[in-house]
Coordinates of C-alpha atoms in Angstrom, one line a residue:
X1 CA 0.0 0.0 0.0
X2 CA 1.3 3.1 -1.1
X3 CA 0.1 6.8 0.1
X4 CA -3.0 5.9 0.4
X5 CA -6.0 8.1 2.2
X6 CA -8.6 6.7 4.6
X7 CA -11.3 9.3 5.7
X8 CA -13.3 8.1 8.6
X9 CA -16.6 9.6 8.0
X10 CA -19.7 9.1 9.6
X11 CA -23.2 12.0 10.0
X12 CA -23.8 10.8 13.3
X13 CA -21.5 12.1 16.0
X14 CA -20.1 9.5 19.1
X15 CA -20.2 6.7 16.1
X16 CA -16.1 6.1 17.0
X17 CA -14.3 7.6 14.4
X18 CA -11.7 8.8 16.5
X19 CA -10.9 5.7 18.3
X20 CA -11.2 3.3 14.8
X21 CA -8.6 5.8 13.0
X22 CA -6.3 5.7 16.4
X23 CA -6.4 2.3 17.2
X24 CA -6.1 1.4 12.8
X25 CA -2.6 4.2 12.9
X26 CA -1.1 2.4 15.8
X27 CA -1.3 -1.1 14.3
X28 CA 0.0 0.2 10.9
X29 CA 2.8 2.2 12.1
X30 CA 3.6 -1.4 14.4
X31 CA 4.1 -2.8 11.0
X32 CA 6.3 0.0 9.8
X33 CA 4.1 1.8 7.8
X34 CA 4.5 5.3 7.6
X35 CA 1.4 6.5 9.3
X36 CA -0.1 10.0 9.4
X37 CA -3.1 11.3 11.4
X38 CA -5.3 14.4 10.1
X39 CA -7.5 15.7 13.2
X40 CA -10.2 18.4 11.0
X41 CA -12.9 18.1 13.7
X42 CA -13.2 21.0 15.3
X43 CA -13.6 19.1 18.4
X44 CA -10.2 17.8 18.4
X45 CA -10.2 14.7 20.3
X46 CA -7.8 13.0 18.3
X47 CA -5.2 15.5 19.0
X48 CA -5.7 15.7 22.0
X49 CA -4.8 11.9 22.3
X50 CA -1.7 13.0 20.4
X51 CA -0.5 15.4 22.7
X52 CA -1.5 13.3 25.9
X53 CA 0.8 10.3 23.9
X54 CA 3.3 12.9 23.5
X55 CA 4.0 11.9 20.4
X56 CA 5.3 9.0 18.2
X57 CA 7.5 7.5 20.2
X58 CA 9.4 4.4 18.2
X59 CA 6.7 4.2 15.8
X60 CA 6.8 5.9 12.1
X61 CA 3.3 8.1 13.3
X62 CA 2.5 11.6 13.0
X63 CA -0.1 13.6 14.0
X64 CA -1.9 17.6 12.8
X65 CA -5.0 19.1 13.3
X66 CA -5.8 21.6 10.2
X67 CA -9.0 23.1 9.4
X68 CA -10.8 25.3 6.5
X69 CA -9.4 25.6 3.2
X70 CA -5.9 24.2 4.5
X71 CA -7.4 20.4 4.7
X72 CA -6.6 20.1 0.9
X73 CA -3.1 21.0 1.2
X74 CA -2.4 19.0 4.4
X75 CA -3.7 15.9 3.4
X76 CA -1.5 16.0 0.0
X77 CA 1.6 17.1 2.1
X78 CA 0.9 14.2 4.5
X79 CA 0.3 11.9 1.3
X80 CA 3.4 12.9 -0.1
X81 CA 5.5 11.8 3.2
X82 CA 3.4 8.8 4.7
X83 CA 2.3 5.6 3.2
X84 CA -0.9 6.1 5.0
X85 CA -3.0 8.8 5.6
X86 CA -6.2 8.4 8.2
X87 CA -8.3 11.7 8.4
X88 CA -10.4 12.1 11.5
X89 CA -13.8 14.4 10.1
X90 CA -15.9 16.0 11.5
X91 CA -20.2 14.3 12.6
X92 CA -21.7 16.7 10.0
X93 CA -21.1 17.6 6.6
X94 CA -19.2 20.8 6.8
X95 CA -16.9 22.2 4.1
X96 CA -13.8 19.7 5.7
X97 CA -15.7 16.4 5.7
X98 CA -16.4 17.2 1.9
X99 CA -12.9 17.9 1.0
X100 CA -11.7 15.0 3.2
X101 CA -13.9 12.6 1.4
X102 CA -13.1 14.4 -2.0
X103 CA -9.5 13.4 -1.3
X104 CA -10.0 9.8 -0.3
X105 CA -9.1 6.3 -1.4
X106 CA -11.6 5.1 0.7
X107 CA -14.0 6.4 3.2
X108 CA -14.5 4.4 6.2
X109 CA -17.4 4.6 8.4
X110 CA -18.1 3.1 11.5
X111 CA -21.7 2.2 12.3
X112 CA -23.3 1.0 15.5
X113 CA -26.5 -1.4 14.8
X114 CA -29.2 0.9 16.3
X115 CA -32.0 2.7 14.3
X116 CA -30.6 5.8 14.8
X117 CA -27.2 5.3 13.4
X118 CA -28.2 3.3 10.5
X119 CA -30.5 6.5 9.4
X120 CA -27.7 8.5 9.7
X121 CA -25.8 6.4 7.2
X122 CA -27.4 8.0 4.7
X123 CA -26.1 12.0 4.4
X124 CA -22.4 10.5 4.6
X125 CA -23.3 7.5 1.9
X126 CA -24.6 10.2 -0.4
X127 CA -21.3 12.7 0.0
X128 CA -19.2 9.7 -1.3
X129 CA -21.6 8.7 -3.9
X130 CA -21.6 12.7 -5.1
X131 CA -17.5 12.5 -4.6
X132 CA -17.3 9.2 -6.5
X133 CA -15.3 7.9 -3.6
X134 CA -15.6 4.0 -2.3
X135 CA -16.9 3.7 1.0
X136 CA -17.0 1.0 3.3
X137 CA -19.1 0.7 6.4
X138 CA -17.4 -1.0 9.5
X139 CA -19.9 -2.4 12.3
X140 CA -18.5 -0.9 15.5
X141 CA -19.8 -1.5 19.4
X142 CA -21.2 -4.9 18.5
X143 CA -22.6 -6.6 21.7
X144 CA -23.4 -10.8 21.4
X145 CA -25.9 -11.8 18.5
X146 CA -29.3 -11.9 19.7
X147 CA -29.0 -8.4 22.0
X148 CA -31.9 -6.7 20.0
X149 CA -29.3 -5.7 17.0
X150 CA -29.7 -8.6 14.6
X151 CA -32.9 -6.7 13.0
X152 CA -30.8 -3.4 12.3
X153 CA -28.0 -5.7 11.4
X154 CA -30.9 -7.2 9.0
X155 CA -31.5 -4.2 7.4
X156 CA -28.3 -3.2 6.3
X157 CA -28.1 -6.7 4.5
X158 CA -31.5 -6.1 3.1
X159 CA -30.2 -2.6 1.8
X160 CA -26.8 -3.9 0.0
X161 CA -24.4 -1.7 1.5
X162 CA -20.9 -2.0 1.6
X163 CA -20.0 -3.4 4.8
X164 CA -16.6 -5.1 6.2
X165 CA -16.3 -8.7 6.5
X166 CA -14.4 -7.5 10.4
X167 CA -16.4 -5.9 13.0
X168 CA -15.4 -4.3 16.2
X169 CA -17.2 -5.5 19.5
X170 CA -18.3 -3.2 22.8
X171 CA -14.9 -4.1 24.4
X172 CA -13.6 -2.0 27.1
X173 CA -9.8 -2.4 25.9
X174 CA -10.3 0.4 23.3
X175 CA -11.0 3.2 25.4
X176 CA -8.7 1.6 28.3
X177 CA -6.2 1.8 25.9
X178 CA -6.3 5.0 24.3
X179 CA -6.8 6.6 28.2
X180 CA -2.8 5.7 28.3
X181 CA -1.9 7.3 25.6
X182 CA -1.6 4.2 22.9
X183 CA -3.6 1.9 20.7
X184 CA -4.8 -1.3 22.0
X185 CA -2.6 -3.3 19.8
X186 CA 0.0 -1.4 21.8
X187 CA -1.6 -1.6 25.5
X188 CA -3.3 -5.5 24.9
X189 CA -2.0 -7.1 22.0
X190 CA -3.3 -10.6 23.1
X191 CA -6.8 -9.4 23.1
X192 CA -9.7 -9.6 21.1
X193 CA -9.9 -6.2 20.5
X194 CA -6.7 -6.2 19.4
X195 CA -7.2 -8.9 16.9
X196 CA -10.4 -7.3 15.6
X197 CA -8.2 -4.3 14.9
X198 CA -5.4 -6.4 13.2
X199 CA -8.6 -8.3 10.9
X200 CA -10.0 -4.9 10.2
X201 CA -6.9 -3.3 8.7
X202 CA -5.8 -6.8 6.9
X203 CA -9.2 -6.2 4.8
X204 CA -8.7 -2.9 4.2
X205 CA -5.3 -3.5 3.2
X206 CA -6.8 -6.0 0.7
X207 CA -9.6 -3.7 -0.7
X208 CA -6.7 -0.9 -1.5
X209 CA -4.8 -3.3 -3.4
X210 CA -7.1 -4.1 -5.4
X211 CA -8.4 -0.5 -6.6

């Protein structure tokens, strides 16, 4: 994979865009890939993360925060540097989401199975459809199969959406983790958190290739 861009995008605030592009950065940059972090929501919780990690350590990570007509230019700096690129947007579809997903290999978009973030699927699905970008929906905060979420989980199969083979579960390792300052492949790389992570970015590693 070669400078490639990875927008997490998703309508719906508290969805877990943040922690999915923290947690996919750490495990890349593990594996010596020269990883780069774009913070444009105004909220700034991903560099905030940054600065509580202090930095890259060892790893081949970097971290900005940019906003306004500067996105454009930062991501292609960053591209031009890094092998890849995750941009953290912001929940609604301001003037950055739709340059970050403009710019994108692939926008990633983290779901939870409840009615209310399935309907919110849709002002994000249509920005990449208008952007002609691929987009791939990852099911994130999944508790055990028959908690009330198989019929939502029934209607994005019904619908024919692009969703990852990996999901994420409700595990407590990903915000334990990033509450030290590190990714959980860092903090608990035994766990099953962890190897969700690992599965997640081995797929999307596949999907790039093969664009």
């Amino acid at each position: 994979m070669v400078a490639r861009i990875i927008t997490v995008a998703q309508q719906k605030g508290g969805a877990g865009k943040t922690t999915l592009a923290i947690h996919l950065a750490i495990h890349w940059a593990e594996r010596g890939r020269r990883v780069a972090l774009l913070d444009i929501d105004p909220q700034g919780s991903l560099i905030a993360w940054w600065r509580g990690r202090q930095g890259g350590g060892d790893l081949p990570l970097d971290c900005q925060a940019v906003s306004g007509w500067r996105v454009s230019n930062e991501i292609e700096r960053l591209k031009r540097a890094n092998d890849i690129v995750l941009v953290d947007s912001p929940p609604h579809a301001a003037t950055e989401a739709k340059l970050a997903i403009r710019a994108a290999d692939l926008v990633l978009m983290p779901v939870q199975l409840s009615p209310m973030d399935f309907w919110a699927t849709r002002p994000t699905l249509q920005l990449a459809v208008a952007e002609k970008r691929p987009i791939l929906m990852v099911l994130n905060r999944v508790a055990p199969r028959g908690s009330g979420q198989d019929r939502i989980r029934a209607q994005i199969e019904a619908a024919d959406l692009p969703v990852a083979r990996a999901s994420l579960g409700n595990r407590a390792a990903f915000a334990a983790s990033l509450l030290e300052g590190r990714g959980v492949t860092e903090h608990e790389p035994a766990s099953s958190a962890a190897l969700e992570i690992r599965a997640l970015a081995d797929e999307l590693e596949e999907r790039l290739a093969g664009m």
